[in-house]
Short mmCIF file of C-alpha atoms in Angstrom, two decimals:
data_model
loop_
_atom_site.label_atom_id
_atom_site.label_comp_id
_atom_site.label_asym_id
_atom_site.label_seq_id
_atom_site.Cartn_x
_atom_site.Cartn_y
_atom_site.Cartn_z
CA MET A 23 17.92 -70.34 -92.32
CA PRO A 24 21.57 -71.38 -92.33
CA LYS A 25 22.14 -74.98 -91.39
CA ASN A 26 24.70 -74.14 -88.77
CA SER A 27 22.50 -71.60 -86.95
CA LYS A 28 21.71 -72.25 -83.33
CA VAL A 29 17.97 -72.66 -83.94
CA THR A 30 18.53 -75.18 -86.75
CA GLN A 31 20.90 -77.10 -84.54
CA ARG A 32 18.32 -77.17 -81.75
CA GLU A 33 15.65 -78.51 -84.12
CA HIS A 34 17.82 -81.50 -85.00
CA SER A 35 18.92 -82.02 -81.42
CA SER A 36 17.15 -83.82 -78.61
CA GLU A 37 17.46 -80.86 -76.20
CA HIS A 38 14.39 -79.01 -74.95
CA VAL A 39 13.26 -75.88 -76.72
CA THR A 40 13.28 -73.94 -73.44
CA GLU A 41 17.04 -74.18 -73.41
CA SER A 42 17.15 -72.39 -76.77
CA VAL A 43 14.91 -69.65 -75.43
CA ALA A 44 17.12 -69.29 -72.37
CA ASP A 45 20.13 -69.11 -74.63
CA LEU A 46 18.56 -66.38 -76.72
CA LEU A 47 17.47 -64.41 -73.68
CA ALA A 48 21.00 -64.54 -72.30
CA HIS A 49 22.06 -62.27 -75.18
CA GLN A 50 19.42 -59.63 -74.47
CA GLU A 51 20.05 -56.36 -72.65
CA PRO A 52 18.74 -56.45 -69.04
CA VAL A 53 15.57 -54.44 -68.52
CA ASP A 54 15.45 -51.79 -65.78
CA TYR A 55 11.91 -52.40 -64.55
CA LYS A 56 11.99 -49.38 -62.23
CA ARG A 57 12.15 -47.13 -65.31
CA SER A 58 10.00 -49.40 -67.51
CA VAL A 59 6.23 -49.28 -67.99
CA LEU A 60 6.31 -52.90 -66.83
CA ASN A 61 6.97 -51.68 -63.29
CA VAL A 62 3.90 -52.80 -61.36
CA THR A 63 5.52 -53.08 -57.94
CA GLY A 64 4.86 -49.49 -56.98
CA GLU A 65 8.59 -48.68 -56.75
CA THR A 66 9.45 -45.28 -58.16
CA TRP A 67 12.56 -44.38 -60.06
CA ASP A 68 14.46 -41.75 -58.11
CA LYS A 69 16.81 -39.88 -60.41
CA GLN A 70 18.57 -38.30 -57.44
CA LYS A 71 19.36 -41.69 -55.91
CA GLU A 72 20.69 -42.93 -59.21
CA GLY A 73 22.94 -39.88 -59.34
CA ASP A 74 24.12 -40.68 -55.83
CA GLU A 75 24.94 -44.24 -56.93
CA ASP A 76 26.98 -42.85 -59.84
CA LEU A 77 28.73 -40.56 -57.36
CA ASP A 78 29.62 -43.60 -55.20
CA ALA A 79 31.52 -45.07 -58.12
CA GLU A 80 33.63 -41.89 -58.32
CA ARG A 81 34.13 -41.55 -54.55
CA PRO A 82 37.78 -41.43 -53.44
CA ALA A 83 39.08 -44.51 -51.63
CA TRP A 84 41.94 -45.28 -49.29
CA ASN A 85 45.12 -46.42 -51.02
CA SER A 86 45.39 -49.36 -48.65
CA LYS A 87 43.82 -50.89 -45.58
CA LEU A 88 46.88 -49.87 -43.56
CA GLN A 89 46.38 -46.21 -44.50
CA TYR A 90 42.76 -46.38 -43.32
CA ILE A 91 43.63 -48.07 -40.01
CA LEU A 92 46.38 -45.52 -39.35
CA ALA A 93 43.92 -42.70 -40.07
CA GLN A 94 41.41 -44.09 -37.55
CA ILE A 95 44.17 -44.63 -34.97
CA GLY A 96 45.57 -41.13 -35.58
CA TYR A 97 42.11 -39.66 -35.08
CA SER A 98 41.18 -41.61 -31.95
CA VAL A 99 44.63 -41.45 -30.27
CA GLY A 100 45.08 -37.81 -29.33
CA LEU A 101 46.26 -35.48 -26.62
CA GLY A 102 43.70 -36.90 -24.17
CA ASN A 103 45.53 -40.24 -24.15
CA VAL A 104 48.70 -38.48 -22.95
CA TRP A 105 47.36 -36.06 -20.36
CA ARG A 106 43.76 -37.00 -19.52
CA PHE A 107 43.94 -40.78 -19.05
CA PRO A 108 47.01 -40.74 -16.70
CA TYR A 109 45.30 -38.11 -14.53
CA LEU A 110 42.09 -40.18 -14.28
CA CYS A 111 44.14 -43.27 -13.52
CA GLN A 112 45.91 -41.47 -10.67
CA LYS A 113 42.73 -39.88 -9.35
CA ASN A 114 40.46 -42.93 -9.52
CA GLY A 115 42.38 -45.75 -7.88
CA GLY A 116 45.52 -46.37 -9.93
CA GLY A 117 45.47 -49.84 -11.47
CA ALA A 118 41.92 -50.40 -10.21
CA TYR A 119 40.69 -47.74 -12.68
CA LEU A 120 41.72 -49.93 -15.61
CA VAL A 121 38.96 -52.44 -14.72
CA PRO A 122 35.92 -50.11 -15.13
CA TYR A 123 37.56 -48.49 -18.15
CA LEU A 124 38.09 -51.81 -19.94
CA VAL A 125 34.60 -53.05 -19.04
CA LEU A 126 32.95 -49.89 -20.36
CA LEU A 127 35.16 -49.92 -23.46
CA ILE A 128 33.78 -53.36 -24.34
CA ILE A 129 30.15 -52.66 -23.34
CA ILE A 130 29.74 -49.08 -24.59
CA GLY A 131 32.72 -47.93 -26.65
CA LEU A 132 33.17 -50.87 -29.00
CA PRO A 133 29.49 -51.18 -30.08
CA LEU A 134 29.12 -47.43 -30.66
CA PHE A 135 32.39 -47.30 -32.58
CA PHE A 136 31.27 -50.23 -34.72
CA LEU A 137 27.89 -48.52 -35.33
CA GLU A 138 29.59 -45.42 -36.78
CA LEU A 139 32.02 -47.48 -38.86
CA ALA A 140 29.18 -49.59 -40.25
CA VAL A 141 26.82 -46.76 -41.25
CA GLY A 142 29.62 -44.74 -42.85
CA GLN A 143 30.90 -47.72 -44.81
CA ARG A 144 27.45 -48.97 -45.90
CA ILE A 145 25.94 -45.62 -46.95
CA ARG A 146 29.24 -44.05 -48.07
CA ARG A 147 28.41 -40.52 -47.01
CA GLY A 148 29.51 -38.05 -44.34
CA SER A 149 27.48 -37.59 -41.17
CA ILE A 150 24.82 -35.35 -42.80
CA GLY A 151 24.21 -37.72 -45.72
CA VAL A 152 24.18 -40.83 -43.51
CA TRP A 153 21.42 -39.64 -41.18
CA ASN A 154 19.45 -38.05 -44.03
CA TYR A 155 19.52 -41.41 -45.79
CA ILE A 156 18.25 -43.29 -42.72
CA CYS A 157 15.59 -40.71 -41.85
CA PRO A 158 15.38 -37.19 -43.34
CA ARG A 159 13.86 -35.92 -40.12
CA LEU A 160 17.06 -36.87 -38.29
CA GLY A 161 19.36 -35.07 -40.72
CA GLY A 162 20.00 -32.53 -37.98
CA ILE A 163 22.22 -35.11 -36.22
CA GLY A 164 24.81 -34.62 -38.97
CA TYR A 165 24.65 -30.84 -38.74
CA ALA A 166 25.03 -31.06 -34.94
CA SER A 167 28.15 -33.23 -35.37
CA CYS A 168 29.62 -30.67 -37.80
CA LEU A 169 28.97 -27.84 -35.34
CA VAL A 170 30.59 -29.72 -32.46
CA CYS A 171 33.61 -30.52 -34.67
CA PHE A 172 33.92 -26.82 -35.47
CA PHE A 173 33.84 -25.78 -31.79
CA VAL A 174 36.35 -28.45 -30.77
CA GLY A 175 38.64 -27.72 -33.73
CA LEU A 176 38.76 -24.03 -32.78
CA TYR A 177 40.41 -24.58 -29.40
CA TYR A 178 42.16 -27.90 -30.16
CA ASN A 179 44.31 -26.21 -32.79
CA VAL A 180 45.28 -23.55 -30.22
CA ILE A 181 46.83 -26.35 -28.14
CA ILE A 182 48.79 -27.45 -31.22
CA GLY A 183 49.91 -23.81 -31.53
CA TRP A 184 51.19 -23.86 -27.94
CA SER A 185 53.11 -27.07 -28.72
CA ILE A 186 54.63 -25.43 -31.81
CA PHE A 187 55.82 -22.50 -29.67
CA TYR A 188 57.48 -24.83 -27.14
CA PHE A 189 58.91 -26.94 -29.98
CA PHE A 190 60.84 -23.99 -31.43
CA LYS A 191 61.86 -22.77 -27.96
CA SER A 192 63.41 -26.19 -27.28
CA PHE A 193 66.31 -25.61 -29.70
CA GLN A 194 68.50 -23.94 -27.08
CA TYR A 195 70.54 -24.91 -24.06
CA PRO A 196 69.71 -24.49 -21.29
CA LEU A 197 65.96 -24.67 -21.90
CA PRO A 198 64.37 -21.23 -21.37
CA TRP A 199 62.03 -22.55 -18.67
CA SER A 200 64.80 -24.21 -16.64
CA GLU A 201 65.69 -21.10 -14.57
CA CYS A 202 63.91 -18.03 -13.30
CA PRO A 203 64.72 -14.85 -15.21
CA LEU A 204 66.82 -12.11 -13.61
CA VAL A 205 65.59 -8.52 -13.42
CA LYS A 206 67.75 -5.48 -12.75
CA ASN A 207 67.07 -3.61 -9.56
CA GLY A 208 69.40 -0.65 -9.95
CA SER A 209 72.87 -2.07 -10.36
CA VAL A 210 71.90 -5.45 -8.86
CA ALA A 211 70.31 -8.34 -10.77
CA VAL A 212 67.72 -10.23 -8.70
CA VAL A 213 65.45 -13.19 -9.42
CA GLU A 214 61.94 -12.32 -10.63
CA THR A 215 59.81 -12.34 -7.45
CA GLU A 216 56.76 -13.98 -9.01
CA CYS A 217 58.89 -16.75 -10.49
CA GLU A 218 60.66 -17.36 -7.18
CA ARG A 219 57.31 -17.84 -5.43
CA SER A 220 56.11 -20.43 -7.97
CA SER A 221 58.58 -22.17 -10.29
CA ALA A 222 60.51 -21.45 -13.48
CA THR A 223 58.26 -23.67 -15.65
CA THR A 224 55.05 -22.20 -14.22
CA TYR A 225 56.33 -18.66 -14.74
CA PHE A 226 57.38 -19.40 -18.33
CA TRP A 227 53.98 -20.93 -19.12
CA TYR A 228 51.81 -18.14 -17.73
CA ARG A 229 54.02 -15.08 -18.33
CA GLU A 230 56.24 -15.88 -21.33
CA THR A 231 53.93 -18.16 -23.32
CA LEU A 232 50.38 -17.04 -22.54
CA ASP A 233 51.17 -13.61 -21.06
CA ILE A 234 47.90 -14.26 -19.30
CA SER A 235 45.55 -11.53 -18.05
CA ASN A 236 43.99 -11.51 -14.58
CA SER A 237 40.51 -12.61 -15.71
CA ILE A 238 38.42 -13.56 -18.74
CA SER A 239 36.91 -10.07 -18.82
CA GLU A 240 40.34 -8.49 -19.47
CA SER A 241 41.17 -9.39 -23.07
CA GLY A 242 44.56 -7.65 -23.01
CA GLY A 243 44.81 -7.68 -26.83
CA LEU A 244 46.32 -10.34 -29.08
CA ASN A 245 49.40 -12.28 -28.05
CA TRP A 246 51.35 -11.97 -31.32
CA LYS A 247 53.58 -15.00 -30.62
CA MET A 248 50.57 -17.27 -30.11
CA THR A 249 48.81 -15.70 -33.11
CA LEU A 250 51.71 -16.68 -35.38
CA CYS A 251 51.78 -20.20 -33.91
CA LEU A 252 48.03 -20.56 -34.47
CA LEU A 253 48.50 -19.46 -38.09
CA VAL A 254 51.20 -22.14 -38.53
CA ALA A 255 48.91 -24.75 -36.93
CA TRP A 256 45.99 -23.96 -39.27
CA SER A 257 48.37 -23.89 -42.25
CA LEU A 258 49.53 -27.43 -41.37
CA VAL A 259 45.93 -28.65 -41.08
CA GLY A 260 44.96 -26.97 -44.36
CA LEU A 261 47.91 -28.48 -46.26
CA ALA A 262 47.14 -31.93 -44.85
CA MET A 263 43.44 -31.68 -45.77
CA ILE A 264 43.48 -29.81 -49.09
CA LYS A 265 43.34 -32.93 -51.28
CA GLY A 266 41.06 -34.89 -48.96
CA ILE A 267 42.18 -38.40 -48.08
CA GLN A 268 44.69 -38.33 -50.93
CA SER A 269 46.79 -35.85 -48.91
CA SER A 270 45.68 -36.55 -45.32
CA GLY A 271 46.16 -40.31 -45.78
CA LYS A 272 49.84 -39.82 -46.57
CA VAL A 273 50.29 -37.49 -43.58
CA MET A 274 48.87 -40.20 -41.32
CA TYR A 275 51.80 -42.53 -42.00
CA PHE A 276 54.03 -40.15 -40.03
CA SER A 277 51.57 -38.45 -37.64
CA SER A 278 50.16 -41.81 -36.44
CA LEU A 279 53.39 -43.79 -36.11
CA PHE A 280 55.85 -41.15 -34.86
CA PRO A 281 54.14 -40.69 -31.43
CA TYR A 282 54.62 -44.41 -30.72
CA LEU A 283 58.34 -44.15 -31.48
CA VAL A 284 58.63 -41.20 -29.09
CA LEU A 285 56.58 -42.89 -26.35
CA VAL A 286 58.76 -46.02 -26.51
CA CYS A 287 61.94 -43.89 -26.40
CA PHE A 288 60.57 -41.94 -23.42
CA LEU A 289 59.59 -45.16 -21.66
CA VAL A 290 63.08 -46.65 -22.05
CA ARG A 291 64.69 -43.38 -20.96
CA GLY A 292 62.21 -42.94 -18.12
CA LEU A 293 62.82 -46.43 -16.71
CA LEU A 294 66.55 -45.59 -16.45
CA LEU A 295 65.83 -42.51 -14.32
CA ARG A 296 66.13 -42.58 -10.56
CA GLY A 297 62.69 -42.82 -8.99
CA ALA A 298 60.87 -44.00 -12.14
CA VAL A 299 59.89 -47.27 -10.44
CA ASP A 300 58.34 -45.29 -7.56
CA GLY A 301 56.09 -43.51 -10.03
CA ILE A 302 55.02 -46.68 -11.85
CA MET A 303 54.40 -48.54 -8.58
CA HIS A 304 52.29 -45.61 -7.41
CA MET A 305 50.28 -45.75 -10.62
CA PHE A 306 49.61 -49.49 -10.56
CA THR A 307 48.96 -49.84 -6.84
CA PRO A 308 45.19 -50.51 -6.91
CA LYS A 309 42.81 -48.77 -4.53
CA LEU A 310 40.02 -51.32 -4.79
CA ASP A 311 37.51 -49.30 -2.75
CA LYS A 312 37.44 -46.75 -5.59
CA MET A 313 35.77 -49.30 -7.87
CA LEU A 314 32.59 -49.02 -5.79
CA ASP A 315 32.36 -45.26 -6.42
CA PRO A 316 29.80 -44.46 -9.17
CA GLN A 317 31.78 -41.29 -10.03
CA VAL A 318 34.74 -43.44 -11.12
CA TRP A 319 32.52 -45.39 -13.54
CA ARG A 320 31.00 -42.17 -14.88
CA GLU A 321 34.43 -40.65 -15.57
CA ALA A 322 35.61 -43.91 -17.17
CA ALA A 323 32.56 -43.89 -19.48
CA THR A 324 33.21 -40.27 -20.44
CA GLN A 325 36.85 -41.02 -21.24
CA VAL A 326 35.88 -44.04 -23.38
CA PHE A 327 33.38 -41.84 -25.18
CA PHE A 328 35.89 -39.11 -26.05
CA ALA A 329 38.91 -41.36 -26.58
CA LEU A 330 37.25 -43.05 -29.58
CA GLY A 331 35.93 -39.79 -31.07
CA LEU A 332 32.30 -40.90 -31.01
CA GLY A 333 29.63 -38.50 -32.27
CA PHE A 334 32.02 -36.11 -34.03
CA GLY A 335 31.47 -37.54 -37.47
CA GLY A 336 35.17 -38.16 -38.13
CA VAL A 337 34.78 -41.93 -37.77
CA ILE A 338 31.86 -41.92 -40.21
CA ALA A 339 33.79 -39.71 -42.66
CA PHE A 340 36.86 -41.96 -42.70
CA SER A 341 34.85 -45.20 -43.01
CA SER A 342 32.78 -43.74 -45.89
CA TYR A 343 35.84 -44.04 -48.13
CA ASN A 344 35.96 -47.82 -47.59
CA LYS A 345 34.54 -50.53 -49.80
CA GLN A 346 31.17 -51.77 -48.61
CA ASP A 347 32.46 -55.31 -48.05
CA ASN A 348 35.28 -54.20 -45.72
CA ASN A 349 35.42 -56.12 -42.42
CA CYS A 350 34.48 -53.29 -40.05
CA HIS A 351 33.99 -55.70 -37.11
CA PHE A 352 37.73 -56.32 -37.13
CA ASP A 353 38.50 -52.61 -37.62
CA ALA A 354 36.37 -51.55 -34.64
CA THR A 355 37.99 -54.10 -32.33
CA LEU A 356 41.54 -53.38 -33.50
CA VAL A 357 41.34 -49.58 -33.25
CA SER A 358 39.54 -49.68 -29.86
CA PHE A 359 42.15 -51.88 -28.22
CA ILE A 360 45.10 -50.06 -29.82
CA ASN A 361 43.60 -46.90 -28.32
CA PHE A 362 43.42 -48.57 -24.90
CA PHE A 363 47.01 -49.90 -24.99
CA THR A 364 48.26 -46.50 -26.16
CA SER A 365 46.62 -44.91 -23.10
CA VAL A 366 48.34 -47.45 -20.83
CA LEU A 367 51.69 -46.89 -22.59
CA ALA A 368 51.36 -43.12 -22.22
CA THR A 369 50.45 -43.55 -18.54
CA LEU A 370 53.58 -45.65 -17.94
CA VAL A 371 55.70 -42.92 -19.55
CA VAL A 372 54.02 -40.12 -17.61
CA PHE A 373 54.34 -41.82 -14.23
CA ALA A 374 57.94 -42.90 -14.86
CA VAL A 375 58.87 -39.28 -15.55
CA LEU A 376 56.70 -37.91 -12.72
CA GLY A 377 58.30 -40.44 -10.34
CA PHE A 378 61.70 -39.02 -11.28
CA LYS A 379 60.39 -35.48 -10.82
CA ALA A 380 58.85 -36.39 -7.44
CA ASN A 381 62.24 -37.69 -6.23
CA ILE A 382 63.96 -34.48 -7.39
CA MET A 383 61.37 -32.30 -5.63
CA ASN A 384 61.51 -34.45 -2.49
CA GLU A 385 65.28 -34.13 -2.30
CA LYS A 386 64.95 -30.38 -2.72
CA CYS A 387 62.41 -30.32 0.11
CA VAL A 388 64.77 -32.31 2.37
CA VAL A 389 67.67 -29.92 1.70
CA GLU A 390 65.58 -26.80 2.36
CA ASN A 391 64.13 -28.15 5.62
CA ALA A 392 67.49 -29.50 6.78
CA GLU A 393 68.86 -25.94 6.47
CA LYS A 394 65.97 -24.74 8.63
CA ILE A 395 66.79 -27.35 11.29
CA LEU A 396 70.48 -26.38 11.24
CA GLY A 397 69.45 -22.78 11.77
CA TYR A 398 67.29 -23.77 14.75
CA LEU A 399 70.16 -25.84 16.19
CA ASN A 400 72.62 -22.95 15.88
CA SER A 401 70.16 -20.54 17.52
CA ASN A 402 69.38 -23.05 20.31
CA VAL A 403 65.71 -23.24 19.36
CA LEU A 404 66.23 -26.98 19.04
CA SER A 405 68.53 -29.15 21.14
CA HIS A 406 71.26 -31.24 19.54
CA ASP A 407 69.97 -34.16 21.61
CA LEU A 408 66.95 -34.36 19.25
CA ILE A 409 69.13 -35.31 16.30
CA PRO A 410 69.82 -39.08 16.01
CA PRO A 411 73.58 -39.78 16.21
CA HIS A 412 73.80 -41.46 12.78
CA VAL A 413 72.34 -38.44 10.93
CA ASN A 414 74.90 -36.65 8.73
CA PHE A 415 73.66 -33.28 7.45
CA SER A 416 76.19 -33.22 4.62
CA HIS A 417 74.72 -36.46 3.20
CA LEU A 418 71.16 -36.37 4.49
CA THR A 419 68.81 -38.99 3.02
CA ALA A 420 65.02 -38.75 2.88
CA LYS A 421 64.82 -41.64 5.36
CA ASP A 422 67.09 -39.89 7.89
CA TYR A 423 65.16 -36.64 7.52
CA ASN A 424 61.81 -38.38 8.11
CA GLU A 425 63.18 -39.99 11.28
CA MET A 426 64.48 -36.62 12.49
CA TYR A 427 61.18 -34.95 11.56
CA ARG A 428 59.13 -37.44 13.64
CA VAL A 429 61.39 -36.98 16.69
CA ILE A 430 61.13 -33.17 16.54
CA MET A 431 57.34 -33.35 15.99
CA THR A 432 56.94 -35.62 19.05
CA VAL A 433 59.13 -33.52 21.38
CA LYS A 434 57.95 -30.08 20.18
CA GLU A 435 54.32 -31.07 19.84
CA GLY A 436 52.95 -27.81 21.25
CA HIS A 437 55.13 -25.48 19.15
CA PHE A 438 55.81 -27.65 16.13
CA LYS A 439 53.74 -25.60 13.66
CA GLU A 440 55.79 -22.51 14.47
CA LEU A 441 58.92 -24.23 13.17
CA GLY A 442 57.44 -24.40 9.63
CA LEU A 443 58.94 -27.79 8.78
CA ASP A 444 57.54 -29.93 5.95
CA ALA A 445 57.18 -33.72 6.09
CA CYS A 446 58.85 -34.16 2.65
CA LEU A 447 57.04 -37.41 1.84
CA LEU A 448 57.52 -38.89 -1.61
CA GLU A 449 53.91 -40.09 -1.56
CA ASP A 450 52.67 -36.50 -1.22
CA GLU A 451 54.59 -35.46 -4.34
CA LEU A 452 53.23 -38.43 -6.30
CA ASN A 453 49.67 -37.67 -5.19
CA LYS A 454 49.71 -34.20 -6.70
CA SER A 455 47.16 -34.56 -9.49
CA VAL A 456 48.12 -32.78 -12.68
CA GLN A 457 46.14 -32.95 -15.93
CA GLY A 458 45.73 -31.22 -19.26
CA THR A 459 48.00 -28.31 -20.06
CA GLY A 460 49.38 -28.38 -16.51
CA LEU A 461 50.83 -31.84 -17.15
CA ALA A 462 52.27 -31.16 -20.61
CA PHE A 463 53.48 -27.58 -20.25
CA ILE A 464 54.42 -27.42 -16.55
CA ALA A 465 55.01 -30.80 -14.86
CA PHE A 466 56.52 -32.65 -17.82
CA THR A 467 58.61 -29.70 -18.98
CA GLU A 468 59.99 -29.27 -15.46
CA ALA A 469 60.97 -32.95 -15.34
CA MET A 470 62.73 -32.70 -18.71
CA THR A 471 64.96 -29.87 -17.47
CA HIS A 472 66.66 -32.48 -15.26
CA PHE A 473 67.25 -34.90 -18.17
CA PRO A 474 70.71 -35.20 -19.70
CA ALA A 475 70.51 -33.65 -23.20
CA SER A 476 67.25 -32.00 -22.18
CA PRO A 477 66.73 -29.99 -25.44
CA PHE A 478 66.67 -33.22 -27.47
CA TRP A 479 63.96 -34.77 -25.28
CA SER A 480 62.00 -31.53 -25.26
CA VAL A 481 62.05 -31.36 -29.09
CA MET A 482 60.90 -34.98 -29.31
CA PHE A 483 58.13 -34.50 -26.75
CA PHE A 484 56.57 -31.44 -28.35
CA LEU A 485 56.96 -32.86 -31.86
CA MET A 486 54.99 -35.85 -30.56
CA LEU A 487 52.26 -33.55 -29.18
CA ILE A 488 52.07 -31.72 -32.54
CA ASN A 489 51.63 -35.04 -34.38
CA LEU A 490 49.06 -36.35 -31.91
CA GLY A 491 47.10 -33.14 -32.24
CA LEU A 492 47.44 -33.05 -36.03
CA GLY A 493 46.09 -36.60 -36.40
CA SER A 494 43.05 -35.74 -34.29
CA MET A 495 42.54 -32.42 -36.10
CA ILE A 496 42.50 -34.16 -39.50
CA GLY A 497 39.72 -36.45 -38.24
CA THR A 498 37.84 -33.53 -36.67
CA MET A 499 38.05 -31.43 -39.83
CA SER A 500 36.98 -34.44 -41.92
CA GLY A 501 33.86 -34.47 -39.75
CA ILE A 502 33.12 -31.02 -41.22
CA THR A 503 34.46 -31.13 -44.78
CA THR A 504 33.27 -34.61 -45.87
CA PRO A 505 29.55 -34.14 -45.08
CA ILE A 506 29.45 -30.56 -46.43
CA ILE A 507 31.22 -31.52 -49.69
CA ASP A 508 28.97 -34.60 -50.10
CA THR A 509 25.76 -32.66 -49.44
CA PHE A 510 26.35 -29.34 -51.20
CA LYS A 511 28.80 -30.52 -53.92
CA VAL A 512 31.26 -27.68 -53.27
CA ARG A 513 34.85 -27.81 -54.50
CA LYS A 514 37.01 -29.67 -52.00
CA GLU A 515 40.08 -27.42 -52.20
CA VAL A 516 38.15 -24.15 -52.05
CA PHE A 517 35.98 -25.22 -49.13
CA THR A 518 38.94 -26.65 -47.13
CA VAL A 519 41.00 -23.46 -47.51
CA GLY A 520 38.00 -21.26 -46.74
CA CYS A 521 37.12 -23.32 -43.67
CA CYS A 522 40.68 -23.07 -42.29
CA ILE A 523 40.85 -19.31 -42.88
CA PHE A 524 37.46 -18.75 -41.22
CA ALA A 525 38.43 -20.98 -38.26
CA PHE A 526 41.71 -19.08 -37.83
CA LEU A 527 39.90 -15.73 -37.73
CA VAL A 528 37.32 -16.98 -35.22
CA GLY A 529 40.10 -18.67 -33.24
CA LEU A 530 41.81 -15.35 -32.56
CA ILE A 531 39.64 -15.17 -29.44
CA PHE A 532 41.83 -17.94 -28.01
CA VAL A 533 45.14 -16.14 -28.58
CA GLN A 534 44.25 -13.00 -26.66
CA ARG A 535 45.96 -12.63 -23.31
CA SER A 536 42.71 -13.97 -21.84
CA GLY A 537 42.61 -16.81 -24.39
CA ASN A 538 43.46 -19.59 -21.93
CA TYR A 539 40.21 -18.91 -20.04
CA PHE A 540 38.23 -19.41 -23.28
CA VAL A 541 40.13 -22.63 -24.07
CA THR A 542 39.20 -24.00 -20.62
CA MET A 543 35.57 -22.93 -21.05
CA PHE A 544 35.22 -24.52 -24.50
CA ASP A 545 36.98 -27.68 -23.31
CA ASP A 546 34.53 -28.03 -20.41
CA TYR A 547 31.25 -27.14 -22.12
CA SER A 548 31.36 -27.16 -25.93
CA ALA A 549 31.25 -30.90 -26.58
CA THR A 550 30.22 -33.00 -23.56
CA LEU A 551 26.43 -32.54 -23.57
CA PRO A 552 25.99 -32.07 -27.37
CA LEU A 553 27.93 -35.26 -28.16
CA THR A 554 25.93 -37.23 -25.59
CA VAL A 555 22.70 -36.12 -27.30
CA VAL A 556 24.15 -36.89 -30.76
CA VAL A 557 25.16 -40.45 -29.83
CA ILE A 558 21.77 -41.15 -28.18
CA LEU A 559 19.99 -39.98 -31.35
CA GLU A 560 22.35 -42.10 -33.48
CA ASN A 561 21.30 -45.18 -31.51
CA ILE A 562 17.62 -44.31 -31.86
CA ALA A 563 18.02 -43.75 -35.61
CA VAL A 564 19.73 -47.10 -36.22
CA ALA A 565 17.93 -49.32 -33.68
CA TRP A 566 14.34 -48.06 -33.81
CA ILE A 567 13.92 -46.11 -37.05
CA TYR A 568 16.13 -48.04 -39.49
CA GLY A 569 15.54 -51.25 -37.51
CA THR A 570 17.94 -53.70 -35.91
CA LYS A 571 16.74 -56.57 -38.15
CA LYS A 572 17.90 -54.69 -41.24
#
């Protein structure tokens, strides 16, 4: 043996022989005892699991932590933050509603959101693979999530289509919904009767945009304008999703950040409008007795549930592309509270604009009723003695009208109803609850017609809605594509394109003339109960089947 070999050196050294053995063993290949005949532990070698581990090494990953956070924010912050949360805030006690919402966000929303982030990140699969891994008998939870995502995606993209239609209609002055259309009656042009009875924005929404039928049973055929807009909407979603997170992640940089820029611009502009403070004060004036109503807490819990996108599978899909050592505690807290502050920001914007609109409508009411009073004075139905001496009809304020209204109501108590006068109270205008499409496509659009440079603000507003909807749709579609691609190993591009085409064809039911009725029906019934069941089963799977100690 060579004199300078390691063994010879050890023989002449005072070190223990065991160190030489350890040194020799350090150069040996590690033995996989699960495959070896030396395996006496009873553990079996699962070739499928080993293949899954190899697949994990090839799994796509987010380019950066910022891209991932923006994707989760884009998914959780959607149209509901703009038109559902402000309505619930107005309905359920103003500022007092923020207390139950924040409490339930911390107690219910944050833990459930963390649960989905954690299982997706740890197991690195979509919703089907995650629940199959924990318990094969509960694999149906993943399929249920995919089905709910499909139902929601069908009608959610129709709303994006409506926003696209309004977006392109905004590139003209004046805005097409700012005035009632004229129709020819012989040689005379008169205002459309139906529009005159409602309003220009309401008429444009129901007759020009939806061309709505009288009931859900009357399909009325396809609305070709909405069909084209739906095709554009699904094309945008398909292009954003076709390369998975490699394409959708880049889209999120714009679709997640642009709505915040628009909301801040609208807030600054809204605060400069006359009456904006009235709207914000109305929103934040707390009605503390509402906090004792169980219905308020139930609606707050439901909003928390849907605001974070729990049960859809989108959260699990996005987190499955993370490294397993990512700090998902921090992610869950950050995204949850950004979602909450976005809802508050959107509510400030909405009530600032609605406060301006309420002042405009109140002034219009005062003018119309003042003309009625002048008519009654000229026809001697009312005495001039009833009008306070300081009242000037050419510059009549809301305060002067209210004083005059109370005097006439007191004197003409027995015949007051016959006069047909309205109280014209600003509070009544602010109390008119508007939510959903009524807020975005009627109330907000009407307010924007009174803005200086109204087409610019209209373009910005509907571009914001398109981006909010697109961010949520990417998350919703990921809740379908990620688990299916993981489970059945289909080609990503082919499945994504096929899914979008199939969804577009099924979604044609929503762009009939009766389509709005189907959108309302799906919005009310397609997700609420199924998602509640899904989240309950998720908790059972993690807490009792997988085990909280693990």
